[in-house]
XYZ file of C-alpha atoms in Angstrom:
45
model
C -0.895 33.056 -9.236
C -0.945 29.747 -11.090
C 2.588 29.068 -9.878
C 1.449 29.446 -6.261
C -1.432 27.069 -6.895
C 0.907 24.505 -8.450
C 3.262 24.733 -5.465
C 0.340 24.297 -3.090
C -0.893 21.289 -5.058
C 2.569 19.725 -4.992
C 2.817 20.325 -1.249
C -0.573 18.701 -0.613
C 0.337 15.845 -2.952
C 3.635 15.229 -1.131
C 1.930 15.416 2.264
C -0.750 12.919 1.260
C 1.898 10.615 -0.177
C 3.934 10.695 3.034
C 0.750 10.120 5.029
C -0.067 7.061 2.914
C 3.544 5.904 3.266
C 3.440 6.207 7.055
C 0.075 4.421 7.175
C 1.553 1.550 5.165
C 4.653 1.541 7.364
C 2.678 1.387 10.617
C 0.382 -1.285 9.158
C 3.413 -3.373 8.163
C 4.967 -2.940 11.612
C 1.742 -4.036 13.324
C 1.466 -6.999 10.943
C 5.056 -8.092 11.658
C 4.524 -7.655 15.404
C 1.400 -9.831 15.252
C 3.281 -12.531 13.336
C 6.152 -12.462 15.843
C 3.751 -12.580 18.801
C 1.770 -15.375 17.181
C 4.854 -17.478 16.482
C 6.264 -16.986 19.988
C 2.852 -17.865 21.444
C 2.675 -20.963 19.230
C 6.104 -22.151 20.385
C 5.031 -21.759 24.030
C 2.050 -24.071 23.481
């Protein structure tokens, strides 16, 4: 029974880690997109 619990914990841990990773990835992509948009807008002015 403890083995099942450990597997479940590992699964939840991995899922939360991937969630955090994807959140960081999307945040970085949005940040880069904003920088690119800002620089292109600045060159137009």
